[in-house]
Short mmCIF file of C-alpha atoms in Angstrom, two decimals:
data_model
loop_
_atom_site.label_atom_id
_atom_site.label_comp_id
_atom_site.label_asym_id
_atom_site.label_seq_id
_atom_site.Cartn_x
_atom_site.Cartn_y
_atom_site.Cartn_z
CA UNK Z 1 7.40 41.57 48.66
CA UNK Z 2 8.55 40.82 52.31
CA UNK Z 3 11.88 42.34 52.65
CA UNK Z 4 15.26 41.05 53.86
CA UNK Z 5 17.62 41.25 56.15
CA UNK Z 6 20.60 40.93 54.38
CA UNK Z 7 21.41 42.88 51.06
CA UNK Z 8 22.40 46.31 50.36
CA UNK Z 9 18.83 47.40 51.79
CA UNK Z 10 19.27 45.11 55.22
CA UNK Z 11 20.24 47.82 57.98
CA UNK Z 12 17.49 49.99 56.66
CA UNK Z 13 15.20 47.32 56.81
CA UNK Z 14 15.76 46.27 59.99
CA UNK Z 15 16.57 50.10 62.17
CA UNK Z 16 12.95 50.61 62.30
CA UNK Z 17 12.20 46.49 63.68
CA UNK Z 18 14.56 46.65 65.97
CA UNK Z 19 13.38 49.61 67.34
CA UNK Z 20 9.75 47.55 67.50
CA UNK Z 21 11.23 44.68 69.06
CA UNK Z 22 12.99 46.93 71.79
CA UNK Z 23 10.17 49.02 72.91
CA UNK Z 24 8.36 45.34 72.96
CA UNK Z 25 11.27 44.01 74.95
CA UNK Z 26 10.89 46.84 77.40
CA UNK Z 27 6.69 46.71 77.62
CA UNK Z 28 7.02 42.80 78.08
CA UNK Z 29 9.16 43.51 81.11
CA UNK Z 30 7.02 46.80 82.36
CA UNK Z 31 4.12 43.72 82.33
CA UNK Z 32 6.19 40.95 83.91
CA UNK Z 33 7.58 43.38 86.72
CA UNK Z 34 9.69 40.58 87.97
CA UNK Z 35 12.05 37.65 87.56
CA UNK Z 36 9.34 35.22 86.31
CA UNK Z 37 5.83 35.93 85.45
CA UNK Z 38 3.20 35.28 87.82
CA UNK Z 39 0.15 33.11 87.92
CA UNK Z 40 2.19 29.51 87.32
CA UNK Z 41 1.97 27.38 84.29
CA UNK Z 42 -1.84 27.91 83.17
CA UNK Z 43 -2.21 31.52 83.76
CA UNK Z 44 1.05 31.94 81.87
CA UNK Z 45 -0.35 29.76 79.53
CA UNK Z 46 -3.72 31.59 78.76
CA UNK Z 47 -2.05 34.79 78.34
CA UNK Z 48 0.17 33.86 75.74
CA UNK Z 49 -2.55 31.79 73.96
CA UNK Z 50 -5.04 35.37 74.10
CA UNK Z 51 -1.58 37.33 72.35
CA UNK Z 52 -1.02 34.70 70.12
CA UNK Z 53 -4.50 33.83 68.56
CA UNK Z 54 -4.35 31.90 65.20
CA UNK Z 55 -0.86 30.68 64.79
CA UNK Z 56 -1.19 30.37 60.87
CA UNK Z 57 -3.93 33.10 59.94
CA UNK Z 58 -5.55 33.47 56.31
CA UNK Z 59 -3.82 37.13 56.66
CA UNK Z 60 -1.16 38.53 57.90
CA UNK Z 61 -1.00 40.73 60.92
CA UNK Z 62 2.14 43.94 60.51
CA UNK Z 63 1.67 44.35 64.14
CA UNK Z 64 2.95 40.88 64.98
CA UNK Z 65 6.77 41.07 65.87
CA UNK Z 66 5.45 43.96 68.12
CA UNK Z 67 2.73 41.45 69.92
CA UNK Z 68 4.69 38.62 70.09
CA UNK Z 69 7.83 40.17 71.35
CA UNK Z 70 6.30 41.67 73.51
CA UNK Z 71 3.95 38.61 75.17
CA UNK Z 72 7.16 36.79 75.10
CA UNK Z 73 8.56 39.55 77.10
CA UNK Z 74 5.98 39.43 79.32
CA UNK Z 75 5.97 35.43 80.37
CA UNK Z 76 9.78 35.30 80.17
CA UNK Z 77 12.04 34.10 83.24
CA UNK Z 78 14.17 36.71 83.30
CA UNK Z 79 18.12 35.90 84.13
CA UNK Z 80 19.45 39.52 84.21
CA UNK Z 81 17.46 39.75 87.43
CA UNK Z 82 19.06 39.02 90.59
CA UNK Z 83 16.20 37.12 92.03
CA UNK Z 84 16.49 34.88 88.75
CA UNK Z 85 19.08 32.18 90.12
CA UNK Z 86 17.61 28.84 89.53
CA UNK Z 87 19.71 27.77 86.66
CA UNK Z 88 23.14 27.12 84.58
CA UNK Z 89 21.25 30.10 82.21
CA UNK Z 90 23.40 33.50 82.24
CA UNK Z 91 22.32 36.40 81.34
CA UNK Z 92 24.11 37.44 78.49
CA UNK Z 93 26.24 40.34 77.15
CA UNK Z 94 24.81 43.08 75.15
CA UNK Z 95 27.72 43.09 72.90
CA UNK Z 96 27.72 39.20 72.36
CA UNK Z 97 24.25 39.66 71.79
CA UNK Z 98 24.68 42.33 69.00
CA UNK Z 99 27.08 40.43 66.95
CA UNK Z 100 24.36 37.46 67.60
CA UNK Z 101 22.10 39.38 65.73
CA UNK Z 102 25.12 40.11 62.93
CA UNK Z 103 25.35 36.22 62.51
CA UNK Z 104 21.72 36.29 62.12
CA UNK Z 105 21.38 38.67 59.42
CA UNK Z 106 24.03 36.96 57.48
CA UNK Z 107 23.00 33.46 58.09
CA UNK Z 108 26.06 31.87 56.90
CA UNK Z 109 26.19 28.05 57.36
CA UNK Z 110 29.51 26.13 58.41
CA UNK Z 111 29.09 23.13 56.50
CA UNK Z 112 30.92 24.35 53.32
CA UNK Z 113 33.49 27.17 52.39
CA UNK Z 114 31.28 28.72 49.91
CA UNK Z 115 28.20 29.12 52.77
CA UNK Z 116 30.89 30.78 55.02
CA UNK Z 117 33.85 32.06 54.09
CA UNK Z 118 34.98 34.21 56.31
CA UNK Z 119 32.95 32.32 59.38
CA UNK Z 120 34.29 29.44 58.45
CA UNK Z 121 38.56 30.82 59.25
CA UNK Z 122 37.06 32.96 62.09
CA UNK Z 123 35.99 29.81 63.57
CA UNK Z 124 39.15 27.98 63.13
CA UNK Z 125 41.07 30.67 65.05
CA UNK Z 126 38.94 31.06 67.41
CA UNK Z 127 38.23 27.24 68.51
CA UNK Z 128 42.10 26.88 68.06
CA UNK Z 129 42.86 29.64 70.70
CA UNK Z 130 40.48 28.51 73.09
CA UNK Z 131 41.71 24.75 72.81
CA UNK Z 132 45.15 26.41 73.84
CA UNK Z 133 43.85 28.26 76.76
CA UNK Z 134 42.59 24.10 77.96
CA UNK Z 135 45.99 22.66 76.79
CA UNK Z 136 48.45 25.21 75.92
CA UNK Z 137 50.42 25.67 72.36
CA UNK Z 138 51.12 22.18 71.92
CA UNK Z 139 52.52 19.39 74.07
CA UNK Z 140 55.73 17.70 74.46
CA UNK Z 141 55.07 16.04 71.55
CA UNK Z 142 54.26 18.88 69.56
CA UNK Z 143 50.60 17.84 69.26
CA UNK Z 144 48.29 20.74 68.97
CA UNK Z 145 44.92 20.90 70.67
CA UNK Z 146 41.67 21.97 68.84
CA UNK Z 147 37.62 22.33 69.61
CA UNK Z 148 34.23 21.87 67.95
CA UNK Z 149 31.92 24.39 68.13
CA UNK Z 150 28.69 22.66 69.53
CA UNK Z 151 25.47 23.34 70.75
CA UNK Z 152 26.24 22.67 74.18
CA UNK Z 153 27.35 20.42 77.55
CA UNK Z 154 24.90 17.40 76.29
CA UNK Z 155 26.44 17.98 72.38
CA UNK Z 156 29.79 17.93 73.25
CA UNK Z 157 29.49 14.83 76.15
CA UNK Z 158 27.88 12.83 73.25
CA UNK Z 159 30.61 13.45 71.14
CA UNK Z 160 33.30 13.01 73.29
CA UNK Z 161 32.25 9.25 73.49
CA UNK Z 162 31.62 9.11 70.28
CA UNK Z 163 35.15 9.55 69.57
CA UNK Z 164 36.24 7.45 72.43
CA UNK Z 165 33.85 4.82 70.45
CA UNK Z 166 35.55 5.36 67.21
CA UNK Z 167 39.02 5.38 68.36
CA UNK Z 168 39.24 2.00 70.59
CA UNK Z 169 36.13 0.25 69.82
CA UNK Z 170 34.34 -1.39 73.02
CA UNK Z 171 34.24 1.44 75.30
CA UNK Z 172 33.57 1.28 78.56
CA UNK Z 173 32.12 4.31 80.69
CA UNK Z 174 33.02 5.23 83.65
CA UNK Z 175 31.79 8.03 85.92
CA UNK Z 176 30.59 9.26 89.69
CA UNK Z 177 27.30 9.83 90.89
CA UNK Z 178 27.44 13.29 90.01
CA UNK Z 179 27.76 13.09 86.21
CA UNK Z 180 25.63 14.58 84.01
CA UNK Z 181 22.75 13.08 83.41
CA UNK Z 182 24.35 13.95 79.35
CA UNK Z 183 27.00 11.12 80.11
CA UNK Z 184 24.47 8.12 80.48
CA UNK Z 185 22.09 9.02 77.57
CA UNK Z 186 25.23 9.22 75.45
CA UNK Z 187 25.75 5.52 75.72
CA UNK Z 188 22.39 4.69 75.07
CA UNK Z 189 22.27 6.97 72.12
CA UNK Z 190 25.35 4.80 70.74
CA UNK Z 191 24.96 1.72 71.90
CA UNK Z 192 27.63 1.64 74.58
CA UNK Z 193 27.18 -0.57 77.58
CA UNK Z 194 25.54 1.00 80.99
CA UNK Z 195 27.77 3.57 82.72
CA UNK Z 196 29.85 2.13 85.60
CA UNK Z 197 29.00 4.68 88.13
CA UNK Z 198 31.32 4.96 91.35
CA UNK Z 199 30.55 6.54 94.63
CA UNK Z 200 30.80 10.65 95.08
CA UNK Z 201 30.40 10.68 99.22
CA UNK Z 202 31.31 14.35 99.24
CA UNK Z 203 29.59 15.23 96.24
CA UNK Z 204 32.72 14.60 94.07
CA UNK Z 205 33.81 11.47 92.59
CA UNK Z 206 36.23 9.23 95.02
CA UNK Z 207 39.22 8.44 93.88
CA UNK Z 208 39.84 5.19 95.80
CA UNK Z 209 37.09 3.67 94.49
CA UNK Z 210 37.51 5.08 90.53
CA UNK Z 211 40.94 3.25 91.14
CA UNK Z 212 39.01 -0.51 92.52
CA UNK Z 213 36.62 0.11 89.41
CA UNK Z 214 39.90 0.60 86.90
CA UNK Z 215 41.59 -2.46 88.70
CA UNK Z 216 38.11 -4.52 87.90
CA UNK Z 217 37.31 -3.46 84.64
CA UNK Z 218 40.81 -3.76 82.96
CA UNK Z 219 40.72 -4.65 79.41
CA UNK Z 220 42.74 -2.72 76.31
CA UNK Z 221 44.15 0.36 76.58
CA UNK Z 222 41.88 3.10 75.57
CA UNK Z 223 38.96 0.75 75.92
CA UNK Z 224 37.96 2.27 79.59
CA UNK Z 225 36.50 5.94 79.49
CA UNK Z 226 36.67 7.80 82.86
CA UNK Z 227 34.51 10.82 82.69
CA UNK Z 228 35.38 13.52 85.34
CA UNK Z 229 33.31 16.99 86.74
CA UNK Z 230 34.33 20.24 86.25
CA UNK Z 231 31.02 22.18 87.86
CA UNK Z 232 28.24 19.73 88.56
CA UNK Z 233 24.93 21.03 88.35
CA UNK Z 234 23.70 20.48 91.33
CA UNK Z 235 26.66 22.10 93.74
CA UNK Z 236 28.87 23.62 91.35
CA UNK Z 237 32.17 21.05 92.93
CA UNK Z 238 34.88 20.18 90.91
CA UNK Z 239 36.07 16.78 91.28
CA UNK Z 240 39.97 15.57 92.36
CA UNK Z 241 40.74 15.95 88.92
CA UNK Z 242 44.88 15.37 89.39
CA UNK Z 243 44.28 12.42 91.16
CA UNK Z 244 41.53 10.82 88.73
CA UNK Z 245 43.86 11.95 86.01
CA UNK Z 246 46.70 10.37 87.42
CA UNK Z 247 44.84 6.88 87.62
CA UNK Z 248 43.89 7.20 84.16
CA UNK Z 249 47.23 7.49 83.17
CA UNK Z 250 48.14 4.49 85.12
CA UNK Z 251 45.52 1.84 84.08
CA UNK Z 252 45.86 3.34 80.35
CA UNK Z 253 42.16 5.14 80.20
CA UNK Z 254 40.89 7.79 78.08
CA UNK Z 255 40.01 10.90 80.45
CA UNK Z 256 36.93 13.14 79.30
CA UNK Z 257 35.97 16.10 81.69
CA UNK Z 258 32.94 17.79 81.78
CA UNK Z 259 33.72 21.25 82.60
CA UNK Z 260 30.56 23.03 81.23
CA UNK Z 261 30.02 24.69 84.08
CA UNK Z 262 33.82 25.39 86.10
CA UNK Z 263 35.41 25.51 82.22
CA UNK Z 264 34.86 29.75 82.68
CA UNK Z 265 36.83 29.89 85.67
CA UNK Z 266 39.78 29.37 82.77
CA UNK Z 267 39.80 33.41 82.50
CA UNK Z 268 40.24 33.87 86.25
CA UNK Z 269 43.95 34.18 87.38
CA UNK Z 270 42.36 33.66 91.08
CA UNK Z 271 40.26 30.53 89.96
CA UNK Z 272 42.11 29.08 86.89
CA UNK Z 273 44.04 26.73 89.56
CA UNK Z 274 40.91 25.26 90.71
CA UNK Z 275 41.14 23.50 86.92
CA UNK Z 276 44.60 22.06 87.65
CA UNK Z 277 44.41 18.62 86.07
CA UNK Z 278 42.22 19.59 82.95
CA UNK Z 279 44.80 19.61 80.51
CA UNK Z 280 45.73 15.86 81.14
CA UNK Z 281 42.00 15.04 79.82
CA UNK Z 282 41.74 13.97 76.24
CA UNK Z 283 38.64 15.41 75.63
CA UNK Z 284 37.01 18.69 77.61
CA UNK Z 285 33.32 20.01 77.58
CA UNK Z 286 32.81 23.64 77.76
CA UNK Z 287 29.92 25.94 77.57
CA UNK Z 288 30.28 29.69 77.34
CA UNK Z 289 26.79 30.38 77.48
CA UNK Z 290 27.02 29.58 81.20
CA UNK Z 291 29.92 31.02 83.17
CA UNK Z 292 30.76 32.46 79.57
CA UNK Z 293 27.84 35.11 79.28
CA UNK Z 294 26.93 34.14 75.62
CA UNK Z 295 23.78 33.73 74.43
CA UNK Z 296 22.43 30.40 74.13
CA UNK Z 297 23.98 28.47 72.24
CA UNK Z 298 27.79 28.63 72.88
CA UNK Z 299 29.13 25.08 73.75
CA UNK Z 300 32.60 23.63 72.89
CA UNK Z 301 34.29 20.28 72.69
CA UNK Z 302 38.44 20.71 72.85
CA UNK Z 303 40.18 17.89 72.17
CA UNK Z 304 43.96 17.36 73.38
CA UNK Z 305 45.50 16.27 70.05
CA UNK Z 306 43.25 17.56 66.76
CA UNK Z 307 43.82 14.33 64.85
CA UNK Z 308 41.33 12.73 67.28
CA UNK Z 309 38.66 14.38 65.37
CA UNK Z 310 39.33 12.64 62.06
CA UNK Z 311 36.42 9.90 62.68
CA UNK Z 312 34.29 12.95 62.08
CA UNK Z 313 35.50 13.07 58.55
CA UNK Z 314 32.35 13.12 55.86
CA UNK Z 315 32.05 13.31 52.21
CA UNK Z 316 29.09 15.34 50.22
CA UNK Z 317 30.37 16.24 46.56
CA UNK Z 318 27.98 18.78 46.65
CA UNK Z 319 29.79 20.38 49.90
CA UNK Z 320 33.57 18.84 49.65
CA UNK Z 321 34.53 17.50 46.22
CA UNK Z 322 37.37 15.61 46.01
CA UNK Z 323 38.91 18.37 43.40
CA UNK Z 324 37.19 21.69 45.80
CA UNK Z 325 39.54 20.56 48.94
CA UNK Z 326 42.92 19.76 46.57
CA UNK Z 327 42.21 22.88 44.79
CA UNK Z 328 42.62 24.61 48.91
CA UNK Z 329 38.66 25.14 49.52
CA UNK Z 330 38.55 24.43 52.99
CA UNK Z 331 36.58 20.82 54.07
CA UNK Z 332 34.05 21.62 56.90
CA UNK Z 333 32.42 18.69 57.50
CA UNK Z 334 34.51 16.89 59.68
CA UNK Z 335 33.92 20.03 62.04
CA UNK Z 336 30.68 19.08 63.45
CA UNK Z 337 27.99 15.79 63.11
CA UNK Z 338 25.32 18.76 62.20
CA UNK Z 339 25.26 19.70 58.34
CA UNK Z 340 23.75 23.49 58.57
CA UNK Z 341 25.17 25.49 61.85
CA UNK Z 342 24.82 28.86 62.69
CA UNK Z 343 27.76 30.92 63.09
CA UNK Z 344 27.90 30.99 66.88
CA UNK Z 345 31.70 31.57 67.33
CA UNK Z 346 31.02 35.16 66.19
CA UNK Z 347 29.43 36.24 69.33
CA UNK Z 348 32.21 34.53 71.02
CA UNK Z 349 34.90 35.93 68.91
CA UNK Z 350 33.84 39.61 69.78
CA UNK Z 351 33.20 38.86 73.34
CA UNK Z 352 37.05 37.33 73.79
CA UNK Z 353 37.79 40.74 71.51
CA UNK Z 354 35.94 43.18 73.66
CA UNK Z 355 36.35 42.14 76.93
CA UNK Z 356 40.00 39.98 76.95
CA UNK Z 357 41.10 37.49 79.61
CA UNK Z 358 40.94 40.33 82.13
CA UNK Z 359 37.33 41.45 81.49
CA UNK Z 360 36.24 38.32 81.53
CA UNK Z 361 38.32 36.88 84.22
CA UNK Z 362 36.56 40.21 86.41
CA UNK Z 363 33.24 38.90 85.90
CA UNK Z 364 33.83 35.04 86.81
CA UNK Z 365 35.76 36.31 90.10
CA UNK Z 366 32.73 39.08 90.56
CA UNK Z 367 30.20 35.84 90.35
CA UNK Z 368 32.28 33.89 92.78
CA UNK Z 369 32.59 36.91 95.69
CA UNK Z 370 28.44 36.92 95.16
CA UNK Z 371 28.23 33.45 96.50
CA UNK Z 372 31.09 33.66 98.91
CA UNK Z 373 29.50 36.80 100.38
CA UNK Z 374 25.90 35.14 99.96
CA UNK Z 375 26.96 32.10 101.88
CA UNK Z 376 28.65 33.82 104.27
CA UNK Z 377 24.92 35.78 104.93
CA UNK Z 378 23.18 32.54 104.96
CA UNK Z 379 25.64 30.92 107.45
CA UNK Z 380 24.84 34.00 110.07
CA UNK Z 381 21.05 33.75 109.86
CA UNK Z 382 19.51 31.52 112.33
CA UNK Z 383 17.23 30.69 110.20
CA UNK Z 384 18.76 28.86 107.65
CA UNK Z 385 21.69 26.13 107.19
CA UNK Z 386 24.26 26.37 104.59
CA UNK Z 387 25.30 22.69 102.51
CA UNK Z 388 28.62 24.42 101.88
CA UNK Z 389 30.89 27.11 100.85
CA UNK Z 390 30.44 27.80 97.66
CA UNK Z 391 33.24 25.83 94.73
CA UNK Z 392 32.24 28.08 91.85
CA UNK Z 393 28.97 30.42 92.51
CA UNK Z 394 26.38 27.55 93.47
CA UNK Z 395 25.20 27.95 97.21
CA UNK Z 396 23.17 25.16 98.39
CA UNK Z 397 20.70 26.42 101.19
CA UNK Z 398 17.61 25.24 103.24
CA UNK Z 399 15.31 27.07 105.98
CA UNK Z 400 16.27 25.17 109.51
CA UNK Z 401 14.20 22.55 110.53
CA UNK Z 402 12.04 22.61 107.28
CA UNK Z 403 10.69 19.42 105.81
CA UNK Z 404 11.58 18.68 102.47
CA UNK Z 405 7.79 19.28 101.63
CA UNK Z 406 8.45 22.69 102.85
CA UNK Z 407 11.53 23.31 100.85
CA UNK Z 408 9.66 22.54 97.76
CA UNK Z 409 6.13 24.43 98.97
CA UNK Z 410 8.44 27.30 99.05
CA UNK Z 411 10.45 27.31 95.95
CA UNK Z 412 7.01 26.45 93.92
CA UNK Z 413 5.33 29.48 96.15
CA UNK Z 414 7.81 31.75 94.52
CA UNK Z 415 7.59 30.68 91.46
CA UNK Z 416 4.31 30.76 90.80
CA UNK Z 417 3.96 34.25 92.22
CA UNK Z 418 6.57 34.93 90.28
CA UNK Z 419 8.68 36.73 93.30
CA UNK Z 420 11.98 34.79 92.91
CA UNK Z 421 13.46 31.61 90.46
CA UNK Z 422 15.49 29.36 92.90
CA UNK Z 423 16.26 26.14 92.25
CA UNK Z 424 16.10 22.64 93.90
CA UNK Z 425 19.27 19.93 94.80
CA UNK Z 426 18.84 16.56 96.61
CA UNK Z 427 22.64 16.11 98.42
CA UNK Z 428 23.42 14.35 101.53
CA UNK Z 429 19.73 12.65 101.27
CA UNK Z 430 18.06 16.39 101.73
CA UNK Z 431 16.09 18.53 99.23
CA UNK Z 432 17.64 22.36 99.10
CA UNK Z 433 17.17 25.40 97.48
CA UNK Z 434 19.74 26.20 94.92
CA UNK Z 435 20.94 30.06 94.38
CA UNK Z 436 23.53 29.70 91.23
CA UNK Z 437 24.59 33.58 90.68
CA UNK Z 438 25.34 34.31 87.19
CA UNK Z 439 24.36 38.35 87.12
CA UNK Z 440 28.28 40.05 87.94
CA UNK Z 441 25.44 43.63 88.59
CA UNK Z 442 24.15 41.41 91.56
CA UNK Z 443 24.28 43.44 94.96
CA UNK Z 444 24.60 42.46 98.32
CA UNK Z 445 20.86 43.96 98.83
CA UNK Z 446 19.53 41.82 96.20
CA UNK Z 447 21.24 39.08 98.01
CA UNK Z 448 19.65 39.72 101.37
CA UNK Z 449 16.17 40.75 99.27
CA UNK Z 450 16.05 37.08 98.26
CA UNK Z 451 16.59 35.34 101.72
CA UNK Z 452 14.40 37.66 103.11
CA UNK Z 453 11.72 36.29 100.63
CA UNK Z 454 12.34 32.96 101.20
CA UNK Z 455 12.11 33.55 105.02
CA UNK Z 456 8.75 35.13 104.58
CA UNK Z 457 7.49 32.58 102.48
CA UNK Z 458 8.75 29.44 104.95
CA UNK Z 459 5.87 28.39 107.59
CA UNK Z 460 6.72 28.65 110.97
#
């Protein structure tokens, strides 16, 4: 008999795997010796194939978590190293990560009390305190906020217009050039008309002409949806958010915010302010497994006033009998448009737990120096040209005079040698190489390592 991981017997089955799968974490990165493995696509490809072998074999093989683990390891972009910057994709915390593994073992499901009992109240704690830290205890109307647990910025986008949907009917989107890609694939998904997009000259969304677009549109209140950016992907700039708020509130429009990406800076006294305007949004998109150091997934819809979730409300007798809720077991359905779902406030629980406001307000501002003190390196080279200073801990850079052929020869280069993982922007009708610095252990030698590559990589 295979044996569990749960059950009295569960730690003492698993001490001796885990012990596997670290030494196999370890070889994997002795073998990758770097932020990304090298060879590109097909060499990556082969190896793992050759590791691998018959995916569903006749008989089993005890030495597979080791091999697999390990070959995983081994072709793995790495985002705990500094030369790993490409992406929105933190490296995580080895204490989130534990209790990751807790939820794991357990496997509870939040779709019914009896699945997840005490998941199921840490969760509502948890999502209720970090709904306050968006819109405080409650407003003047004593409305109290509350958030979803979801799988991330794309979940909680879709959701957000689906309540908007649900609430007023025709709905109406409205957003700036920089929106998430999320945003318009939500209305196709249900059945909303194309986006309205308005112009984002500086990278963020103007507010003049959100305010001509409002004046245009019209129609009944609520029935125009303005959605705002907190952190866009490609720059990491926050849009005018008090003004775009302000115009909501005057031509009677729901406000959603996508703050995904800037939603961390929440635990920064220093960089909280640069949120000012967030609590006037009815709905807010967060992901901690970006500026949050979570392991994927983490993401969270709050919502201003909790009764806006009730169009989420479901019935299953099997899961929430009419006689189970009056009798006080908790109804979970209405929590989520996903039936089974992993408990992944745990991890987030422990890390609020462990490290508090301050920790984790020390590692967003530690993040933000990097990328101040990285463009500020960039900016004195005469070599390269900064886009910008840095909003959040996105720095937007390009060799001088390059083509933008040569900007993406060079990023590729790296990649496929498996040096450095930068990524790629198009702003101000230019391709550039994005840094976005997630790793607070980052040093200002890794930060000159990397432009150093990228200068010896750029033809001349």
């Amino acid at each position: 008999m295979s044996p569990l991981a749960s059950g009295p017997q569960g730690p003492t089955t698993l001490r001796p795997l885990l012990t596997t799968v670290l030494d196999a974490l370890t070889a994997g990165a002795a073998t990758r010796d770097g932020p990304l493995p090298a060879g590109g696509p097909t060499e990556v490809a082969a190896r793992l194939r050759e590791a691998l072998g018959d995916p569903l074999p006749d008989h089993g093989d005890e030495d597979a978590l080791r091999t697999l683990v390990q070959a995983l390891a081994a072709g793995a972009a790495d985002p705990a190293d500094p030369l790993c910057t490409a992406h929105l994709h933190c490296p995580p915390l080895a204490v989130a990560t534990a209790a990751d593994l807790a939820a794991s073992v357990l496997n509870p499901s939040l779709d019914s009390w009896d699945q997840a009992p005490a998941a199921s109240e840490l969760e509502a704690l948890v999502t209720k305190a970090l709904a306050a830290e968006v819109y405080g205890k409650a407003d003047q109307a004593g409305a109290t906020g509350d958030a979803l647990v979801t799988t991330g910025g794309t979940e909680s986008n879709q959701l957000a217009l689906l309540l908007a949907r649900e609430h007023h009917g025709h709905t109406q989107l409205i957003c700036a050039e920089n929106a998430h890609h999320s945003l318009r694939r939500a209305t196709w998904l249900l059945g909303l008309p194309e986006p309205v997009t308005v112009p984002a000259p500086a990278g963020t969304m103007d507010p003049a002409a959100l305010g001509e677009a409002l004046t245009a549109l019209q129609g009944p209140r609520g029935s125009l949806l303005v959605a705002a950016t907190a952190g866009t992907t490609d720059a990491g700039l926050i849009d005018p958010l008090p003004d775009i708020a302000t115009l909501c509130e005057t031509h009677g429009a729901r406000l959603h915010i996508d703050a995904a990406y800037g939603g961390g800076l929440l635990f920064s006294d220093r960089h909280r302010p640069k949120l000012d305007g967030l609590n006037r949004a009815h709905t807010v998109t967060l992901d901690l497994h970006k500026l949050g150091w979570q392991p994927i997934a983490a993401g969270l819809l709050a919502v201003r006033d909790r009764h806006d979730l009730a169009p989420l409300a479901h019935h299953a007798d099997y899961l929430n009998a009419d006689d189970d809720t009056e009798a006080g077991l908790p109804d979970l359905l209405g929590r989520s448009l996903r039936t089974t779902r992993r408990p992944d406030i745990l991890k987030i629980a422990v890390t609020l737990k462990t490290l508090g406001r301050t920790g984790l307000g020390d590692l967003v501002d530690r993040v933000c120096e990097q990328a101040a003190e990285f463009a500020e390196l960039i900016d004195r080279h005469p070599r390269f040209e900064l886009h910008d200073r840095p909003t959040i801990s996105t720095v937007l850079f390009r060799p001088t005079d390059a083509t933008d052929d040569t900007v993406a020869a060079v990023r590729r280069t790296l990649l496929t040698e498996g040096r450095a993982v930068l990524g790629r922007a198009r702003l101000d009708n230019r391709l550039w190489l994005k840094a976005t610095l997630l790793n607070p252990h980052t040093g200002a030698d890794d930060l000159a390592a990397l432009l150093k590559l990228v200068e010896g990589h750029t033809p001349r």
